[in-house]
Amino acid sequence: MAAKLKKGDKVLVLAGKDKGKQGEITQVMPQDGKAIVDGVNIAIRHTKQSQTSQGGRIPQAMPIALSNLALLDKNGKPTRVGFKIEDGKKLRVAKTTGDVIDA
């Protein structure tokens, strides 16, 4: 299946404890169907101190399901993603505006 959401996309959370929050995708895991969004789904991880890092309670962004994310178009509204073939290239298109997302 083609990737509808990619690293660097601005997204809106549709479901879960962070519903309504916006953020940027920092990592996508297509085999798991999840993504890590900056500032969303934060969990506290307790880490032991080592020579290179300080220990303690570290906030860390946890993966969130791709189905719970919606891409934001140029107007800042959530939209679905479609595909259009142009000059032999497959382009992502915002369904609400019809604008090409990948330039």
GROMACS .gro file of C-alpha atoms in nm:
model
  103
    1MET     CA    1   0.000   0.000   0.000
    2ALA     CA    2   0.125   0.348  -0.081
    3ALA     CA    3   0.234   0.575   0.202
    4LYS     CA    4  -0.034   0.836   0.271
    5LEU     CA    5   0.157   0.990   0.563
    6LYS     CA    6   0.530   1.058   0.556
    7LYS     CA    7   0.801   1.197   0.781
    8GLY     CA    8   0.771   1.574   0.814
    9ASP     CA    9   0.393   1.588   0.752
   10LYS     CA   10   0.181   1.804   0.981
   11VAL     CA   11  -0.100   1.592   1.125
   12LEU     CA   12  -0.402   1.613   1.357
   13VAL     CA   13  -0.481   1.339   1.610
   14LEU     CA   14  -0.835   1.206   1.556
   15ALA     CA   15  -0.869   0.966   1.850
   16GLY     CA   16  -0.715   0.880   2.185
   17LYS     CA   17  -0.603   1.078   2.488
   18ASP     CA   18  -0.440   1.344   2.268
   19LYS     CA   19  -0.742   1.398   2.039
   20GLY     CA   20  -0.731   1.739   1.873
   21LYS     CA   21  -0.356   1.792   1.914
   22GLN     CA   22  -0.139   1.877   1.615
   23GLY     CA   23   0.222   1.781   1.550
   24GLU     CA   24   0.482   1.680   1.296
   25ILE     CA   25   0.565   1.320   1.212
   26THR     CA   26   0.922   1.238   1.314
   27GLN     CA   27   0.922   0.868   1.227
   28VAL     CA   28   0.694   0.629   1.037
   29MET     CA   29   0.681   0.253   1.093
   30PRO     CA   30   0.477   0.119   0.798
   31GLN     CA   31   0.521  -0.248   0.894
   32ASP     CA   32   0.350  -0.175   1.229
   33GLY     CA   33   0.105   0.081   1.089
   34LYS     CA   34   0.225   0.341   1.341
   35ALA     CA   35   0.403   0.675   1.351
   36ILE     CA   36   0.577   0.888   1.612
   37VAL     CA   37   0.441   1.243   1.626
   38ASP     CA   38   0.635   1.517   1.803
   39GLY     CA   39   0.460   1.623   2.125
   40VAL     CA   40   0.182   1.363   2.104
   41ASN     CA   41   0.128   1.041   2.303
   42ILE     CA   42   0.401   1.124   2.555
   43ALA     CA   43   0.493   0.858   2.813
   44ILE     CA   44   0.738   0.878   3.102
   45ARG     CA   45   1.025   0.630   3.079
   46HIS     CA   46   1.245   0.562   3.381
   47THR     CA   47   1.606   0.520   3.275
   48LYS     CA   48   1.913   0.420   3.466
   49GLN     CA   49   2.207   0.657   3.469
   50SER     CA   50   2.506   0.563   3.254
   51GLN     CA   51   2.838   0.726   3.171
   52THR     CA   52   2.693   0.891   2.863
   53SER     CA   53   2.340   0.983   2.973
   54GLN     CA   54   2.166   1.123   3.278
   55GLY     CA   55   1.915   0.890   3.443
   56GLY     CA   56   1.570   0.976   3.570
   57ARG     CA   57   1.220   1.019   3.434
   58ILE     CA   58   1.247   1.094   3.062
   59PRO     CA   59   0.937   1.198   2.862
   60GLN     CA   60   0.929   1.008   2.533
   61ALA     CA   61   0.690   1.018   2.236
   62MET     CA   62   0.533   0.678   2.181
   63PRO     CA   63   0.396   0.542   1.851
   64ILE     CA   64   0.037   0.617   1.753
   65ALA     CA   65  -0.170   0.431   1.492
   66LEU     CA   66  -0.175   0.584   1.143
   67SER     CA   67  -0.554   0.542   1.136
   68ASN     CA   68  -0.579   0.793   1.422
   69LEU     CA   69  -0.396   1.065   1.227
   70ALA     CA   70  -0.523   1.304   0.958
   71LEU     CA   71  -0.301   1.512   0.732
   72LEU     CA   72  -0.340   1.890   0.755
   73ASP     CA   73  -0.378   2.072   0.423
   74LYS     CA   74  -0.240   2.418   0.343
   75ASN     CA   75  -0.537   2.580   0.522
   76GLY     CA   76  -0.472   2.382   0.841
   77LYS     CA   77  -0.782   2.164   0.798
   78PRO     CA   78  -0.770   1.784   0.832
   79THR     CA   79  -0.799   1.604   0.500
   80ARG     CA   80  -0.787   1.262   0.346
   81VAL     CA   81  -0.511   1.172   0.102
   82GLY     CA   82  -0.558   1.055  -0.254
   83PHE     CA   83  -0.316   0.980  -0.536
   84LYS     CA   84  -0.280   1.121  -0.886
   85ILE     CA   85  -0.041   1.008  -1.159
   86GLU     CA   86   0.121   1.297  -1.342
   87ASP     CA   87   0.409   1.263  -1.590
   88GLY     CA   88   0.462   0.903  -1.478
   89LYS     CA   89   0.499   1.003  -1.111
   90LYS     CA   90   0.257   0.912  -0.833
   91LEU     CA   91   0.169   1.224  -0.632
   92ARG     CA   92  -0.017   1.261  -0.303
   93VAL     CA   93  -0.319   1.491  -0.330
   94ALA     CA   94  -0.529   1.652  -0.053
   95LYS     CA   95  -0.893   1.549  -0.102
   96THR     CA   96  -1.039   1.874   0.040
   97THR     CA   97  -0.849   2.120  -0.181
   98GLY     CA   98  -0.720   1.898  -0.461
   99ASP     CA   99  -0.370   2.040  -0.412
  100VAL     CA  100  -0.061   1.827  -0.461
  101ILE     CA  101   0.113   1.767  -0.126
  102ASP     CA  102   0.448   1.653  -0.270
  103ALA     CA  103   0.605   1.917  -0.488
   0.00000   0.00000   0.00000
